Structure formats: structure tokens, C-alpha cells
CSV table of C-alpha atoms in Angstrom, one decimal:
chain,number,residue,atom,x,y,z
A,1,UNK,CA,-23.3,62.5,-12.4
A,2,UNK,CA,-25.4,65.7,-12.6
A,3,UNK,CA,-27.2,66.1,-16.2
A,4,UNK,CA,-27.8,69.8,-17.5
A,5,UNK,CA,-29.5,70.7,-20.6
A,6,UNK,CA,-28.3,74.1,-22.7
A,7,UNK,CA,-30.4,76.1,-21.5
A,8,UNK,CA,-29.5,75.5,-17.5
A,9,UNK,CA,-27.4,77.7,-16.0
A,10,UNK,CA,-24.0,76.6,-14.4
A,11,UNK,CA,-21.0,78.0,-12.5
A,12,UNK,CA,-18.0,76.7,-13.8
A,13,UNK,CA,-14.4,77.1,-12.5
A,14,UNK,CA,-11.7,78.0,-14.6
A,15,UNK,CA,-8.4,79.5,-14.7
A,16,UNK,CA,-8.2,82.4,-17.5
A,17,UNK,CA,-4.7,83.7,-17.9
A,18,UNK,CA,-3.4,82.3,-14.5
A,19,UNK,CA,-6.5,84.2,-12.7
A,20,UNK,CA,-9.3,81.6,-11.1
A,21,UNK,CA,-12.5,82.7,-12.2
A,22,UNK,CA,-16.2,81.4,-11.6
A,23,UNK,CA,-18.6,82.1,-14.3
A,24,UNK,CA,-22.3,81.5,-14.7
A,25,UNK,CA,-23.4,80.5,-17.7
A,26,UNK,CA,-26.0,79.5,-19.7
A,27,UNK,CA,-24.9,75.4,-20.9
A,28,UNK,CA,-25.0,76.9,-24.5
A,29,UNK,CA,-22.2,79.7,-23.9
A,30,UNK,CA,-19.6,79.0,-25.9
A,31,UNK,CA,-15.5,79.5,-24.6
A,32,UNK,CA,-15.6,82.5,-26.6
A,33,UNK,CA,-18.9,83.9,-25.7
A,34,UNK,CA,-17.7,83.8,-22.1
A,35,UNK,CA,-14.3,85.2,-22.4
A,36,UNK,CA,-15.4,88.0,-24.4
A,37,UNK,CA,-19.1,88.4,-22.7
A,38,UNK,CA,-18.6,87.2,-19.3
A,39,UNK,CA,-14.6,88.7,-18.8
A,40,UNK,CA,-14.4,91.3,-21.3
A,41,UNK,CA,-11.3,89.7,-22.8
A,42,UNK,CA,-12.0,90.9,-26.2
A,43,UNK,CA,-9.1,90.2,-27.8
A,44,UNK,CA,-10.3,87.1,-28.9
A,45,UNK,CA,-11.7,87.6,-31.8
A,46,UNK,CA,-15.6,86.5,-32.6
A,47,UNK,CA,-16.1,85.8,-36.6
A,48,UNK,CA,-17.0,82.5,-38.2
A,49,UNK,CA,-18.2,81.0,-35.2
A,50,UNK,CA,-17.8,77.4,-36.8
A,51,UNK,CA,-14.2,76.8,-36.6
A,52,UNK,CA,-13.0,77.5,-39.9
A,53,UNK,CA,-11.2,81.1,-39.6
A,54,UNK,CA,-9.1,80.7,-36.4
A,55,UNK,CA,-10.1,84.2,-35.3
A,56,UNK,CA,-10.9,82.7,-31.8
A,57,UNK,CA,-7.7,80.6,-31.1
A,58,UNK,CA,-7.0,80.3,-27.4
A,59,UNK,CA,-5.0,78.0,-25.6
A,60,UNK,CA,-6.5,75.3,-23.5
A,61,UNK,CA,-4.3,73.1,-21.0
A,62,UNK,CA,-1.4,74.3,-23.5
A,63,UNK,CA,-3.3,73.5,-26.7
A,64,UNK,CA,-4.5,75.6,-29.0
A,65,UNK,CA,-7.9,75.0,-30.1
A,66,UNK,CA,-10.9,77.6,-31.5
A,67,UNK,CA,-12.9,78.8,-28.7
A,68,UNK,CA,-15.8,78.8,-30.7
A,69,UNK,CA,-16.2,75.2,-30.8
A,70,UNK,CA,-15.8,74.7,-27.3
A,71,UNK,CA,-18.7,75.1,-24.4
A,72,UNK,CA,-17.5,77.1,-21.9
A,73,UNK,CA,-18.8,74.2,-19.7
A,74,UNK,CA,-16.7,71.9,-20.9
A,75,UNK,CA,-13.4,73.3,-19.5
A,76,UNK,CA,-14.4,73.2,-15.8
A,77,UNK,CA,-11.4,73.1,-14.0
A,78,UNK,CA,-9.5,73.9,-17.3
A,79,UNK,CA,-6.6,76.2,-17.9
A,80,UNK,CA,-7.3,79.1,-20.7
A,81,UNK,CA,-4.7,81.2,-22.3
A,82,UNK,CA,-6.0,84.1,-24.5
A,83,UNK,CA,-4.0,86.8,-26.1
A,84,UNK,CA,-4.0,89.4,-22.9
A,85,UNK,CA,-2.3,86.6,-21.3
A,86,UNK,CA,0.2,85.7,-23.8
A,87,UNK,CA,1.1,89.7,-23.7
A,88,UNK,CA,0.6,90.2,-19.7
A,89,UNK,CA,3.9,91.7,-19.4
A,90,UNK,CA,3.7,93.7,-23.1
A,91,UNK,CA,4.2,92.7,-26.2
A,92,UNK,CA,6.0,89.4,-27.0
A,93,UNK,CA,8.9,88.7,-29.1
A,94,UNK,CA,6.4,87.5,-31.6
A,95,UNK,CA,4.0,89.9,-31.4
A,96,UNK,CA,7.2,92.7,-32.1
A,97,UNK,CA,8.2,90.1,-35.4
A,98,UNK,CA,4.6,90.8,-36.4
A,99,UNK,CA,5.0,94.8,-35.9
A,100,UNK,CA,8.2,94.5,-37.9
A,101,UNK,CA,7.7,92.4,-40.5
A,102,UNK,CA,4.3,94.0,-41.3
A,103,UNK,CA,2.2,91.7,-40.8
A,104,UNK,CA,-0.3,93.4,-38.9
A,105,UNK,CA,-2.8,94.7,-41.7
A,106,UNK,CA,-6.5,95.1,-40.3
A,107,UNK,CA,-5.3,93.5,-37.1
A,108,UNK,CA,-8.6,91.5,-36.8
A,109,UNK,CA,-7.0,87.7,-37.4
A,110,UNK,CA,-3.7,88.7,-35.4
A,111,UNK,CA,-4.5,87.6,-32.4
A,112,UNK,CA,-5.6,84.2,-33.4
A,113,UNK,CA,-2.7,84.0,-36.3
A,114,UNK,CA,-0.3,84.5,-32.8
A,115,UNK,CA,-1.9,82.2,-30.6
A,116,UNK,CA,-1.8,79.6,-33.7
A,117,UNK,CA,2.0,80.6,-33.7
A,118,UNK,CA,2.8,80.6,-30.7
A,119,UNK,CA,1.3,77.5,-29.8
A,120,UNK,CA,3.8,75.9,-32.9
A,121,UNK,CA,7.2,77.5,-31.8
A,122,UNK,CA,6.7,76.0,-28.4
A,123,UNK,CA,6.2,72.9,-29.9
A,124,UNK,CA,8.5,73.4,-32.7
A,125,UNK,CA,11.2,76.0,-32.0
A,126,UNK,CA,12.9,76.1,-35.3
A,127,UNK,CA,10.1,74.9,-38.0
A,128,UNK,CA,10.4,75.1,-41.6
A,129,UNK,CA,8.5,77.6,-43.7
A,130,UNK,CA,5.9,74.6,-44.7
A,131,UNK,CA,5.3,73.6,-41.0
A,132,UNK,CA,4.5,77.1,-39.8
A,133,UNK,CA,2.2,77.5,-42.9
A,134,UNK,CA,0.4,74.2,-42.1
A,135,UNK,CA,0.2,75.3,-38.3
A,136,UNK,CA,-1.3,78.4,-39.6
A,137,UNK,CA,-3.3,76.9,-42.1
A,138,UNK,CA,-6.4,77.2,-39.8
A,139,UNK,CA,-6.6,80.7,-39.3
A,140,UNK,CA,-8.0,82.9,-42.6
A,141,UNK,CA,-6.4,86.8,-42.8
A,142,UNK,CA,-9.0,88.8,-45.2
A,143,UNK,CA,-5.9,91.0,-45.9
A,144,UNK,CA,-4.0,88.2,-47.3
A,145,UNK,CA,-1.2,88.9,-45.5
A,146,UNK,CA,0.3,85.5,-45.5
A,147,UNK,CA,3.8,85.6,-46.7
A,148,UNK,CA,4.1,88.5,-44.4
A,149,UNK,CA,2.9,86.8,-41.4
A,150,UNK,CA,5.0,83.7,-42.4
A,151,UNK,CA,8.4,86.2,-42.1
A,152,UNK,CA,7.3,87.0,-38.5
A,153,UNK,CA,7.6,83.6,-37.3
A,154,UNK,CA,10.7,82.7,-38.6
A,155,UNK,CA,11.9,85.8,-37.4
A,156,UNK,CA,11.0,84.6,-33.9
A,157,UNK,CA,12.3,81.8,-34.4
A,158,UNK,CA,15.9,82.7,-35.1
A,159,UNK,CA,15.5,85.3,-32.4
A,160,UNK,CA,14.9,82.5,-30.1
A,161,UNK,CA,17.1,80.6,-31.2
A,162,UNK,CA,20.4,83.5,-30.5
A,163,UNK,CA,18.4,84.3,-27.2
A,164,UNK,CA,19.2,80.3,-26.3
A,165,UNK,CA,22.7,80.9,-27.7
């Protein structure tokens, strides 16, 4: 086993919204620093940088976790999901229950408040209004736009839901 400090740089292989990629990177760069400095996929959001707004939620191997928290070395031969590839083919059906329940205010925690959303209707396709606001409990919206963003889901949800009907 090879041993790297921080400060080495490394290539690491990943797969970023189905595409591989090779980055170099310092052993410091965070997942977020490389998706938004290394592939200019900015719509993950950069704020806290501890964890605690959600800004930065991506999906990992089908989990959703905070890309801040995570060292971009440490998902070698990883698969990452970020919002441009949860919208590759346009907007989602969540992302339009966003738009019309208007919950969109600033826009800066959407992306993270979707991928945190997402990540529960495919895990729980019809959940109750105090499951979707414990899935979203990790991600902060300075606009307070809460009850707003809480109507988008179960909006997808019930579209889902007739789409499967």
C-alpha cells in the first residue's frame, strides 16, 4: 500500500455524472474543491465547508453525502452524481415541483436541498411530510423557504406515484 501525505499530488479515477475522468490533485482537495475547481461543475454549491448546511450534497455510489467532508482521494474508483447530472436531460420532475411550488428563493441551497430530495424519493417513494423534513434536515435555506420546499416533494411524489399508475 502506497502512503501519500496532503500535500502530494495524485491522479485519481473517478466517474462524475457517468463521464470517467482523471484528476490531479493535491491529497488535501476536497470532493467539492475538485468538482467545482478541477471540472467546473459549479452547481455544487461551496458554503459551510464543515458539513452542516448541505449546500454541497452530491451523490456518491447512490448516496448522498456532503462533498465537503469528503477528499477527493478518497473516491478513487467512485461513482459521483452532482446536480448537472441529475438534470442531464433538463430539468427533472422535482426540479419543475421546486419551480412551481416556489421554492426556489435565492437558489443558492437548491441544488443541495434536490440532491438531499432526491436521494430520499428513491429511497422512499411516497414519504410522509416528517420523513422528507428529517431527510432534509441537513441542508440550511437562508431564505427559510422550508414549508415551500417541503410542498415540492410531495408534489413529486404524487406525480410519481400517477406516472407508475
Amino acid at each position: 500500500m502506497t502512503s501519500h501525505s496532503l500535500d502530494d499530488v495524485q491522479d485519481v479515477d473517478i466517474t462524475v455524472n457517468g463521464c470517467a475522468q482523471r484528476l490531479t490533485v493535491p491529497g488535501h482537495r476536497t470532493l467539492l474543491e475538485a468538482l467545482r475547481e478541477n471540472l467546473g461543475l459549479t452547481g455544487t454549491k461551496s458554503c459551510c465547508a464543515e458539513g452542516e448546511c448541505g449546500a454541497c450534497t452530491v451523490f456518491l455510489d447512490g448516496r448522498a453525502v456532503n462533498a465537503c467532508l469528503v477528499l477527493c482521494a478518497e473516491v478513487a474508483g467512485h461513482e459521483v452524481t452532482t446536480i448537472e447530472g441529475l438534470s442531464a436531460n433538463g430539468p427533472t420532475d422535482l426540479q419543475e415541483e421546486f419551480l412551481a411550488s416556489g421554492a426556489v428563493q435565492c437558489g443558492f441551497c437548491i441544488p443541495g436541498q434536490v440532491m438531499s430530495a432526491e436521494h430520499l424519493l428513491r429511497s422512499t417513494p411516497q414519504p410522509s411530510e416528517p420523513q422528507i423534513r428529517d431527510a432534509l434536515s441537513g441542508n440550511l435555506c437562508r431564505c427559510a423557504g422550508y414549508q415551500r420546499i417541503v410542498r415540492a416533494v410531495q408534489a413529486t411524489a404524487v406525480r410519481r406515484a400517477a406516472d407508475h399508475d
